[in-house]
Tab-separated table of C-alpha atoms in Angstrom:
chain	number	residue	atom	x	y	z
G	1	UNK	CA	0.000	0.000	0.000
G	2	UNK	CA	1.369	3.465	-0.741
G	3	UNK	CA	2.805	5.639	2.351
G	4	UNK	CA	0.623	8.214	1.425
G	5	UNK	CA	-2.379	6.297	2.170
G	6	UNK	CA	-0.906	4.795	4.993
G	7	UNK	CA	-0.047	8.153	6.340
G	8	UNK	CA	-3.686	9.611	5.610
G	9	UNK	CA	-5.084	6.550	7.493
G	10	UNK	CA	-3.098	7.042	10.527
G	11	UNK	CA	-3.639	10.538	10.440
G	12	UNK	CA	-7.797	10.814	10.764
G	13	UNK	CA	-7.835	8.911	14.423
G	14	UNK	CA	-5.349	11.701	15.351
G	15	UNK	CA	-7.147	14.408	14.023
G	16	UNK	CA	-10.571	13.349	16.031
G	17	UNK	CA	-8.593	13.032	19.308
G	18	UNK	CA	-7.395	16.518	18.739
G	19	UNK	CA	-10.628	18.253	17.995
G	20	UNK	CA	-11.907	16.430	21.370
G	21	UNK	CA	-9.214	17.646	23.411
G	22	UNK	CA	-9.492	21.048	21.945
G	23	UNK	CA	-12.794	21.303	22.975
G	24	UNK	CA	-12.040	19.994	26.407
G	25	UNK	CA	-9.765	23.162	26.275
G	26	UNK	CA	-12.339	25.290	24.569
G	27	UNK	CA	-14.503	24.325	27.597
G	28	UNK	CA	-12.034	24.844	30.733
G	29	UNK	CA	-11.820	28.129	29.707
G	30	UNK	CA	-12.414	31.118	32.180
G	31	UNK	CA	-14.665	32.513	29.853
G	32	UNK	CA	-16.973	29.742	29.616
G	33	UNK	CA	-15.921	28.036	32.975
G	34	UNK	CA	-17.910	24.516	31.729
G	35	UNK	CA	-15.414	22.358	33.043
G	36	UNK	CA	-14.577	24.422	35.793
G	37	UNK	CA	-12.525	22.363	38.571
G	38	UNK	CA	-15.880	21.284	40.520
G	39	UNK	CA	-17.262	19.756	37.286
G	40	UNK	CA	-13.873	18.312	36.218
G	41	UNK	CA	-14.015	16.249	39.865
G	42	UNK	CA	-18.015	14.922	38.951
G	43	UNK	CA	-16.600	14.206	35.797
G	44	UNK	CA	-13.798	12.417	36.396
G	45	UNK	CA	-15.535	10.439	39.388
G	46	UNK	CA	-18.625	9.278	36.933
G	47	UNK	CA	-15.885	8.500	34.855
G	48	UNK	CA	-13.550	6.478	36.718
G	49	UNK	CA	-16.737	4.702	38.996
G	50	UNK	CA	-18.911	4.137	35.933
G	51	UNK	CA	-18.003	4.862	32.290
G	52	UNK	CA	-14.479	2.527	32.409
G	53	UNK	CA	-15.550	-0.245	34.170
G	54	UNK	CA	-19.236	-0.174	31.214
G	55	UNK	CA	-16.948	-0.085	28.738
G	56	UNK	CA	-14.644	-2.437	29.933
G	57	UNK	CA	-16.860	-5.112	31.050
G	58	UNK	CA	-19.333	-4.821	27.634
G	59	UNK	CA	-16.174	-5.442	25.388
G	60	UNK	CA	-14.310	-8.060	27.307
G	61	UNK	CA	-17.813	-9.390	27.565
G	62	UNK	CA	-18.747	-9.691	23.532
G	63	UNK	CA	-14.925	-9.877	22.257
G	64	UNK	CA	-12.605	-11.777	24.726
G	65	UNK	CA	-13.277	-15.812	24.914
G	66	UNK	CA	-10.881	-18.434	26.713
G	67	UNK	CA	-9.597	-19.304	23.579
G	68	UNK	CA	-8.667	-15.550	22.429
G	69	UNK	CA	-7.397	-14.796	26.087
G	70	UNK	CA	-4.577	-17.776	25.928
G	71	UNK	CA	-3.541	-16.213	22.079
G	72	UNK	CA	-3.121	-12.935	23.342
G	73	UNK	CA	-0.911	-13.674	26.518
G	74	UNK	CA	2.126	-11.635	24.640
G	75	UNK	CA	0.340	-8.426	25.335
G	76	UNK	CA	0.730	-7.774	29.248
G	77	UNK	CA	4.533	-9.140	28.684
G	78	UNK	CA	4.604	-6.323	25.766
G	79	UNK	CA	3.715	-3.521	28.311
G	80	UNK	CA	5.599	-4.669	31.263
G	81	UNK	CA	8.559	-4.286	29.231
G	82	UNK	CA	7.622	-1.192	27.708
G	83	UNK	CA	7.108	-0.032	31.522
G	84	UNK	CA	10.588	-1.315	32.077
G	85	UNK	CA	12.189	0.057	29.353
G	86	UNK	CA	10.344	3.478	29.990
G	87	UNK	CA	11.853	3.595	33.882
G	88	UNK	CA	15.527	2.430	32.363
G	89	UNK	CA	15.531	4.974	30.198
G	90	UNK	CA	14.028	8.036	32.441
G	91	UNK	CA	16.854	6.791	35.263
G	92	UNK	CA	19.187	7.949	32.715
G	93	UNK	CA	17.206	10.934	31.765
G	94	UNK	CA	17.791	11.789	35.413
G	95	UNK	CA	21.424	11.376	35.499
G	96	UNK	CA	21.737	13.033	32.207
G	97	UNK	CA	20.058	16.388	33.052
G	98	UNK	CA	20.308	16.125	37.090
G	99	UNK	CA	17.089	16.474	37.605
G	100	UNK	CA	16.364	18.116	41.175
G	101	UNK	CA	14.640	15.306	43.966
G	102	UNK	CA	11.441	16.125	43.855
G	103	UNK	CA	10.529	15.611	40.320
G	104	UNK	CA	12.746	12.471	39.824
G	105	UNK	CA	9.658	10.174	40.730
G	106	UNK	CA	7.689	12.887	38.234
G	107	UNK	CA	10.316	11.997	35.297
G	108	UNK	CA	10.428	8.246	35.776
G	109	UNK	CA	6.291	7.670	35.649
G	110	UNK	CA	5.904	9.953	32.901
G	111	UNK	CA	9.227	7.532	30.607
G	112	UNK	CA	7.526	4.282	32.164
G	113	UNK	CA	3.861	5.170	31.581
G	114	UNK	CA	2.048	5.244	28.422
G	115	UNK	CA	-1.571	6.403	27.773
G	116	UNK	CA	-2.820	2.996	27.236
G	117	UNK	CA	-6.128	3.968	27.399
G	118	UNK	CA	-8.054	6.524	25.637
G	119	UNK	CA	-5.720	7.424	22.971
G	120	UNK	CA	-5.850	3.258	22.280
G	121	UNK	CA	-9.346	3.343	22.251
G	122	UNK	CA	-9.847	6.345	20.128
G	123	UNK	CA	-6.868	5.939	17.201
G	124	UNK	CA	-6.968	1.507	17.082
G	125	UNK	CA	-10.937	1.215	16.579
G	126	UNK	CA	-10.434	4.509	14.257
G	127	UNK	CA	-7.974	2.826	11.872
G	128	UNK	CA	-10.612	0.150	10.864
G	129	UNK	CA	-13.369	2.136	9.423
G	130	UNK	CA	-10.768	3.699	6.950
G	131	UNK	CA	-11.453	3.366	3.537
G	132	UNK	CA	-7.836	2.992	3.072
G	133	UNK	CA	-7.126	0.336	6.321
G	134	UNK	CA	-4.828	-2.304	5.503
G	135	UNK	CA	-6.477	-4.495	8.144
G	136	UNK	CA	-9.278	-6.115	6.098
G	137	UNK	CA	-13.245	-5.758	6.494
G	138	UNK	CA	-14.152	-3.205	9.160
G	139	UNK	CA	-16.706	-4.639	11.426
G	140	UNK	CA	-14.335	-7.652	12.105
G	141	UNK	CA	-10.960	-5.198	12.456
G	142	UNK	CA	-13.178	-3.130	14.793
G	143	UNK	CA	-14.569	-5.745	16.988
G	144	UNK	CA	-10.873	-7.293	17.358
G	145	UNK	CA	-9.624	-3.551	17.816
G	146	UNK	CA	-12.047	-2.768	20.876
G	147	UNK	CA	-10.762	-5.631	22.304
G	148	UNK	CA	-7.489	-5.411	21.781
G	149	UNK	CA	-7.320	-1.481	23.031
G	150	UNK	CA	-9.524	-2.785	26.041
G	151	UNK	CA	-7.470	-5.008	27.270
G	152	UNK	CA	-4.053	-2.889	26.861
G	153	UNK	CA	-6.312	-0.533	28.771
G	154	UNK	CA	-6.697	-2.832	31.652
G	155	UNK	CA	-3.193	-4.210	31.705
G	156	UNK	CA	-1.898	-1.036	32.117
G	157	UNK	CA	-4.256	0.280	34.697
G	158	UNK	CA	-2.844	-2.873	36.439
G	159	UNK	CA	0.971	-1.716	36.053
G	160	UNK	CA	0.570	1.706	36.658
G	161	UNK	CA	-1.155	1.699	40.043
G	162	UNK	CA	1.947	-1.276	40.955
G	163	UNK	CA	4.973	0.150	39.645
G	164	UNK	CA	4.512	3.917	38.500
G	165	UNK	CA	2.458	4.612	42.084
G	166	UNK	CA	5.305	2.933	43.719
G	167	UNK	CA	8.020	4.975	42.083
G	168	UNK	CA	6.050	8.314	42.301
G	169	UNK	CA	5.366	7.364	46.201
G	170	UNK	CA	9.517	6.512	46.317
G	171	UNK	CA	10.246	9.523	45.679
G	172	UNK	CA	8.171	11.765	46.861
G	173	UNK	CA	8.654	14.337	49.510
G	174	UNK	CA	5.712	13.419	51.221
G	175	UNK	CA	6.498	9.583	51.441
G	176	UNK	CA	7.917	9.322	55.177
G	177	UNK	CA	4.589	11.439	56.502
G	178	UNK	CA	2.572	9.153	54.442
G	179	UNK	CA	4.399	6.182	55.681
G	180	UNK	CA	4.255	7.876	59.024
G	181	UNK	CA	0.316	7.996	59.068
G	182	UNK	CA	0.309	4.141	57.340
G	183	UNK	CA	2.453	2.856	60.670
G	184	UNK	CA	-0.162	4.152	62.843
G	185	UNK	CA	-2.742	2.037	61.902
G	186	UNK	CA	-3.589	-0.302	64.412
G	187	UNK	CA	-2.692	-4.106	63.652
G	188	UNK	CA	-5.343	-6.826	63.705
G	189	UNK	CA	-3.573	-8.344	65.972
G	190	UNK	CA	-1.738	-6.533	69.092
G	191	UNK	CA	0.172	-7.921	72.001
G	192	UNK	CA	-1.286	-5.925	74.183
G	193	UNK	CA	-4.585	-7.838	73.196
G	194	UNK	CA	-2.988	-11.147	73.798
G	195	UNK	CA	-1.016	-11.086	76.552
G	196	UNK	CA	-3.203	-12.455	79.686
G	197	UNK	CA	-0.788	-10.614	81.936
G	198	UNK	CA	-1.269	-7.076	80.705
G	199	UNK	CA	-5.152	-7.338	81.510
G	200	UNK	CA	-4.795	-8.107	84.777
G	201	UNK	CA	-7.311	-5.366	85.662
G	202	UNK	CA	-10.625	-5.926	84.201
G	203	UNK	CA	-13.272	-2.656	83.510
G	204	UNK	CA	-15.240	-4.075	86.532
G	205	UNK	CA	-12.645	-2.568	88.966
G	206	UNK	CA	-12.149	-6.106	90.119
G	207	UNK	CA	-8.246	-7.078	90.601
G	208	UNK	CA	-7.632	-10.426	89.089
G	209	UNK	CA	-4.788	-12.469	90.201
G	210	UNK	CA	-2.907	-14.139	87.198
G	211	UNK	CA	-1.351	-17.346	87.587
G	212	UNK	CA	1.702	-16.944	86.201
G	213	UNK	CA	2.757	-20.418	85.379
G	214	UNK	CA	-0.599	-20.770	83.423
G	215	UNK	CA	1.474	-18.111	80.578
G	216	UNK	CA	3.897	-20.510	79.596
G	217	UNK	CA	7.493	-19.137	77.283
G	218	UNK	CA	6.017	-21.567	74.449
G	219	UNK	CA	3.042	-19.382	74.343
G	220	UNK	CA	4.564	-16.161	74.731
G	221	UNK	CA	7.316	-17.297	71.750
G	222	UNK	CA	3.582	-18.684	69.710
G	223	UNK	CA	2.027	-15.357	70.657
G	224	UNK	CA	5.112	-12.851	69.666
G	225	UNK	CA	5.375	-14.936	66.168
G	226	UNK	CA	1.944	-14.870	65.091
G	227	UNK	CA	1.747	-11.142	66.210
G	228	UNK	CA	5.033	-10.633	63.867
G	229	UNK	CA	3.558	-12.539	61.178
G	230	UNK	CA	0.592	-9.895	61.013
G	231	UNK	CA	3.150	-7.048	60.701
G	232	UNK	CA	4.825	-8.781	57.950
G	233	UNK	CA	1.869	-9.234	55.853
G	234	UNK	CA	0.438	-5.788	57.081
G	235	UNK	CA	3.397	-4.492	55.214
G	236	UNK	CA	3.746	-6.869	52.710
G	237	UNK	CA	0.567	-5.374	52.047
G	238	UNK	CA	1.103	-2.018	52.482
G	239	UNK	CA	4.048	-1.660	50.040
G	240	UNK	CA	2.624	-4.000	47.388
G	241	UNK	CA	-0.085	-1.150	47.295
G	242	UNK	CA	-2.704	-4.513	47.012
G	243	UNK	CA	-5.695	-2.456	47.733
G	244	UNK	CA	-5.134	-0.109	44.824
G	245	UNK	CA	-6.211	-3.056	42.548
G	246	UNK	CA	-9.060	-3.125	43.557
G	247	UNK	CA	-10.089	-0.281	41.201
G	248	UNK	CA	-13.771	-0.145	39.352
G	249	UNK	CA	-11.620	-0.727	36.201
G	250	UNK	CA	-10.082	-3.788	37.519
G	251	UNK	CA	-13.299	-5.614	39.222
G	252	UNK	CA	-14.470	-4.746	35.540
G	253	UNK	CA	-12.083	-6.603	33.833
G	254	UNK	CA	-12.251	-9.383	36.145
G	255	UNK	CA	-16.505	-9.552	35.442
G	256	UNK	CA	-15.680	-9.392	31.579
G	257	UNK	CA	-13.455	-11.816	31.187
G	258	UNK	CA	-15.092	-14.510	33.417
G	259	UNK	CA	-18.202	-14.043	31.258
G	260	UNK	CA	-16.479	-13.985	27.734
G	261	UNK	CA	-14.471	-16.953	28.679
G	262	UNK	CA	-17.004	-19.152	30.592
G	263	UNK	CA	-19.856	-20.367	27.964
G	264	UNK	CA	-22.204	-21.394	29.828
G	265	UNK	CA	-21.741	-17.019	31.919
G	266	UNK	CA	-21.173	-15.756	27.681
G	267	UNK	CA	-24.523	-17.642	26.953
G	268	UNK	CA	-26.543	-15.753	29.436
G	269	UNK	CA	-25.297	-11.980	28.342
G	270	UNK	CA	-24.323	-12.354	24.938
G	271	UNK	CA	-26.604	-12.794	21.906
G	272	UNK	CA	-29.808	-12.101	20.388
G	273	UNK	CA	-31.661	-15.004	22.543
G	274	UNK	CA	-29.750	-14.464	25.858
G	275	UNK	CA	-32.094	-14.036	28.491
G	276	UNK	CA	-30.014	-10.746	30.227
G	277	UNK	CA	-29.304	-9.234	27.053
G	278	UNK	CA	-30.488	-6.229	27.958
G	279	UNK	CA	-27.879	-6.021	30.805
G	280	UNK	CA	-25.073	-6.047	28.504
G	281	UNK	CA	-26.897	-3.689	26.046
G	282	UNK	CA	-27.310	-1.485	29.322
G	283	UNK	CA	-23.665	-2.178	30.138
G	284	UNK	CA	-22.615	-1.231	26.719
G	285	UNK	CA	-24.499	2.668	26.298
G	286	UNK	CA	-22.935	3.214	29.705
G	287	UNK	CA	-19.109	2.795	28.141
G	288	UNK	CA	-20.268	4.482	24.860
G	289	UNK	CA	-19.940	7.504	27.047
G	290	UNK	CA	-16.226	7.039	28.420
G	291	UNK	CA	-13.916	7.566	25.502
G	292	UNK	CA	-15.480	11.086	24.615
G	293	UNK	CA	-15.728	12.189	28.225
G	294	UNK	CA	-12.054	11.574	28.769
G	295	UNK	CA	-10.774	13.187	25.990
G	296	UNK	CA	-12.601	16.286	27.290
G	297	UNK	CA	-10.934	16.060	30.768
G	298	UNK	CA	-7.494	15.629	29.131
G	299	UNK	CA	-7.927	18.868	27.199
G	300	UNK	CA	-9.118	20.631	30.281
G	301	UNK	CA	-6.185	18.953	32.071
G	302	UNK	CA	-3.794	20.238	29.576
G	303	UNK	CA	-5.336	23.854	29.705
G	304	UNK	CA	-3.285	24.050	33.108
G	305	UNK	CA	0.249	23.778	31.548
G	306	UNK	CA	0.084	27.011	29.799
G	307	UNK	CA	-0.112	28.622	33.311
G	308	UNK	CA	3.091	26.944	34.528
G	309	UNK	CA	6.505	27.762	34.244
G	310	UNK	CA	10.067	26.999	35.623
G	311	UNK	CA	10.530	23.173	34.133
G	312	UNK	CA	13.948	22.528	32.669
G	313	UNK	CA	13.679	22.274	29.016
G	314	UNK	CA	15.997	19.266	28.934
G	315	UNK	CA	13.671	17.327	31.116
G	316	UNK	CA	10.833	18.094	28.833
G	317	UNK	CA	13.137	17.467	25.631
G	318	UNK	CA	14.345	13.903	26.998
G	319	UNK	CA	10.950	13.330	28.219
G	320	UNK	CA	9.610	13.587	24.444
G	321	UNK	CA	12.877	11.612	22.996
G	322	UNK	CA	12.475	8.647	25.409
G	323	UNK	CA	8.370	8.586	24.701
G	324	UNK	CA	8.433	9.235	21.125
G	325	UNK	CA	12.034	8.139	19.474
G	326	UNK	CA	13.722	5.853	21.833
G	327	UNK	CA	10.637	3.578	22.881
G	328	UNK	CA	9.524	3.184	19.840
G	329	UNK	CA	13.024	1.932	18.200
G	330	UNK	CA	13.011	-0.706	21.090
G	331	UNK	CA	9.187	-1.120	20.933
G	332	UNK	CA	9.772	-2.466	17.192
G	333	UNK	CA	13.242	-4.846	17.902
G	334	UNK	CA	10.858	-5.940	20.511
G	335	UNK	CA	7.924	-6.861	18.926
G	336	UNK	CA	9.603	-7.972	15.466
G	337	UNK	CA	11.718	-10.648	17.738
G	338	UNK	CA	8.858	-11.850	19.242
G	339	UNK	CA	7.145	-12.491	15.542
G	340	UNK	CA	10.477	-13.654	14.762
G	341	UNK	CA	10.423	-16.630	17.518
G	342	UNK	CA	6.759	-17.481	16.735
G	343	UNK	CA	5.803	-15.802	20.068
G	344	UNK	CA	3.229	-13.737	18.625
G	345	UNK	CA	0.188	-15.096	15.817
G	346	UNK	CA	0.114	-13.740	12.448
G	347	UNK	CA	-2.473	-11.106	12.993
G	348	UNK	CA	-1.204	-7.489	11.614
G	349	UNK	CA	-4.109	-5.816	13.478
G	350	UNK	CA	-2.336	-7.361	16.704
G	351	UNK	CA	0.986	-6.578	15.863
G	352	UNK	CA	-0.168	-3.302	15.220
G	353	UNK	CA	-1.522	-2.751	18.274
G	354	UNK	CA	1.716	-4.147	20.450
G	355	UNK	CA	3.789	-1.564	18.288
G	356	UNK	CA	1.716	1.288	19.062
G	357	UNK	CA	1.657	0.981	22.675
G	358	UNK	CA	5.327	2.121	22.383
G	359	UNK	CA	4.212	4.974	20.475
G	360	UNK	CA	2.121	6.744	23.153
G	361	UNK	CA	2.208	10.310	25.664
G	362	UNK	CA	3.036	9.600	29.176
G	363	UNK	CA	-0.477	8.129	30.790
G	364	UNK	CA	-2.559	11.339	32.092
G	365	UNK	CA	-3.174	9.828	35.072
G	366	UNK	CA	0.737	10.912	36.190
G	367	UNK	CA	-1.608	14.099	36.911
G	368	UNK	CA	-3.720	12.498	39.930
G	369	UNK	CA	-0.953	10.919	41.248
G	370	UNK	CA	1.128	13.826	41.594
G	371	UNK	CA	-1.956	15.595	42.961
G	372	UNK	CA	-2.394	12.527	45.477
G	373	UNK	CA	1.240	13.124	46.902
G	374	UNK	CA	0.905	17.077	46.600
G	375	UNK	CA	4.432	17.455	44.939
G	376	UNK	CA	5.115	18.213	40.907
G	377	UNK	CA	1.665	19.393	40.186
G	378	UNK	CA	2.625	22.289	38.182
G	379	UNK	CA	5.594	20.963	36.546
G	380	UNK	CA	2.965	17.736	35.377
G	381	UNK	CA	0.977	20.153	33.412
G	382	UNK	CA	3.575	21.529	31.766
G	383	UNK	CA	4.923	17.941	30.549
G	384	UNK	CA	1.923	16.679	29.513
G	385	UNK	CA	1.328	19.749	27.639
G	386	UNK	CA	4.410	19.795	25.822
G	387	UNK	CA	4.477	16.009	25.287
G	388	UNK	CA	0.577	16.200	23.857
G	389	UNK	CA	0.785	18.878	21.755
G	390	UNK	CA	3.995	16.823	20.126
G	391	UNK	CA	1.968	13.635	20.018
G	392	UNK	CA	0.436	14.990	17.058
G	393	UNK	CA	2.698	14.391	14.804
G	394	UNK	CA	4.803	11.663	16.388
G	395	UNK	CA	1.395	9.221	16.760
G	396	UNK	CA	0.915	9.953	13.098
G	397	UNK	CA	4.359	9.222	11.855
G	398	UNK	CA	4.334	6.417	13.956
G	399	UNK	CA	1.421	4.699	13.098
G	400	UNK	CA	1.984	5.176	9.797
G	401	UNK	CA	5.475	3.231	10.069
G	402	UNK	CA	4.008	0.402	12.066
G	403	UNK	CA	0.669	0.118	9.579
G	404	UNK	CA	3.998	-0.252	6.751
G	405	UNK	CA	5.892	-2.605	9.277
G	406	UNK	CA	2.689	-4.838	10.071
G	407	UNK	CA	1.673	-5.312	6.244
């Protein structure tokens, strides 16, 4: 197929995704004030409770089955490299421009994280209903898309609230008060509780006289190592960060793909004669509503870095070279190894896919976390604004080279 058309093909999905952030923009605006910060919050919460965890559920519901799940096992080892290779190459980012303390964590999540979710979801799906798509008839290329950007949605929801958190909460200033507050949560468990000689003085008033040779050593040793068992695991806990995967998103994904890949669970949602169709019809208007309403927030979002200043321009220039030259120069060795060593099925639509999630911004969500910890704030806006308004033209070119690559 000729680059041109190639190019042209890659370039419509950007085109829509700019005209819906501009108007996120257009909407934040003083003037008009229609996304002021108040709405932005209700937005974002009906989006993160509601309009994710619709979508996700409705297409893992209709497109994922046991058999497509075990095919597509390449894809979370595709972005847990690309998170890898993102943090490698921000450490040296860091070391290259010195980049003060409290924006090191900053750096890192915006090199390790991609936007694996709406800009997937808008530009994959887009491709296919293309005159000019090299990836066959549309309403197959689109059902396999959705599913495809869906699940690189969900993966990386999964990484980036386990690693990027993790890093951000390293290294932020606020980590030892945070810690500080963590530690002083009571344990399940507490000696004090279990000790029969500390409550040797009962509410009553009544004085109780404690036989001591009734609290044998073996108990006290049995009593001091199940106590310091529960502070392991309450840590354990604590710095996996296990209760942040217990998003909306994720309990989503879990519901889809239990129902796509059980039969007898697909047979009662899915299809014209299953009896609860019209809960997965429901399900599905619901996450019609999510891709448009968080390309609005990321335009108002992005409104905020033209009011910033003070970021070095080399962190912004290496942020942009490891996101949009470097990853994607590893992102295809990767991927064209993997095809190589018959890791990956002959699907270009798949391929495609893996390719592009090299290819992304940094994930917008960098901006909640660093509003979480209280530390970068300003200096996020600023990146994602620079880094957005550049993935304009790198996306395109990109896509375009992969489309080429893939077919």
């Amino acid at each position: 197929m000729e680059i041109w058309k190639l190019f042209m093909t890659a370039l419509m999905p950007v085109l829509k995704l700019i005209i819906l952030t501009a108007l996120g923009a257009f909407l934040a605006l003083n003037r008009f004030n229609l996304l002021r910060d108040s709405a932005r919050k209700h937005l974002n919460a009906l989006v993160y409770y509601v309009f994710i965890p619709a979508l996700i559920c409705s297409i893992l519901t209709k497109s994922i089955t046991f058999r497509s799940l075990v095919m597509l096992w390449f894809m979370p080892l595709n972005i847990l490299l690309s998170f890898i290779a993102g943090s490698a190459l921000g450490w040296l980012l860091i070391k290259i421009t010195k980049a003060s303390h409290d924006l090191q964590g900053l750096v890192l999540g915006c090199c390790a994280a991609g936007n694996l979710g709406n800009l997937p979801l808008i530009v994959i799906p887009s491709v296919c209903k293309q005159s000019s798509s090299p990836f066959g008839a549309v309403d197959v290329c689109y059902q396999k898309a959705m599913a495809y950007a869906t699940l690189s949605l969900a993966v990386g929801c999964i990484y980036f609230w386990t690693i990027v958190y993790s890093i951000v909460r390293a290294y932020s200033c606020k980590v030892s008060s945070v810690s500080k507050v963590d530690d002083s949560t009571p344990y399940p468990l507490d000696l004090k509780e279990t000790d029969p000689e500390i409550h040797s003085k009962p509410s009553n008033g009544l004085v109780v006289t404690v036989v001591e040779k009734k609290t044998t050593p073996d108990v006290r040793v049995e009593v001091a190592n199940h106590t310091k068992f529960m502070e392991t695991l309450k840590n354990l806990v604590l710095k996996l960060n296990l209760h942040l995967l217990l998003t909306p998103a994720i309990i989503a994904v879990i519901v889809g793909l239990m129902i796509g890949a059980i039969p007898q669970l697909r047979k009662l949602f899915v299809g014209e004669n299953a009896p609860l169709r019209v809960v997965e019809d429901s399900t599905s208007m619901l996450g019609d509503a999510c891709i448009p309403a968080i390309t609005l927030l990321v335009g108002a979002t992005l409104l905020k870095g033209l009011k910033g200043s003070g970021v070095k321009v080399s962190l912004v220039i290496g942020i942009i070279a490891v996101r949009f030259i470097a990853l994607p120069m590893l992102g295809v060795g990767i991927v064209k190894g993997a095809v190589h060593f018959g890791m990956i099925h002959h699907d270009p639509l798949y391929q495609f896919t893996l390719l592009f999630q090299y290819a992304v911004p940094p994930a917008v969500t960098m901006s909640t976390i660093t509003q979480f910890f209280g530390a970068g704030e300003t200096e996020c806006s600023i990146m994602m604004l620079a880094t957005y308004a550049c993935a304009s033209v790198f996306v395109t070119v990109w896509s375009t080279i992969f489309m080429w690559i893939v077919t």
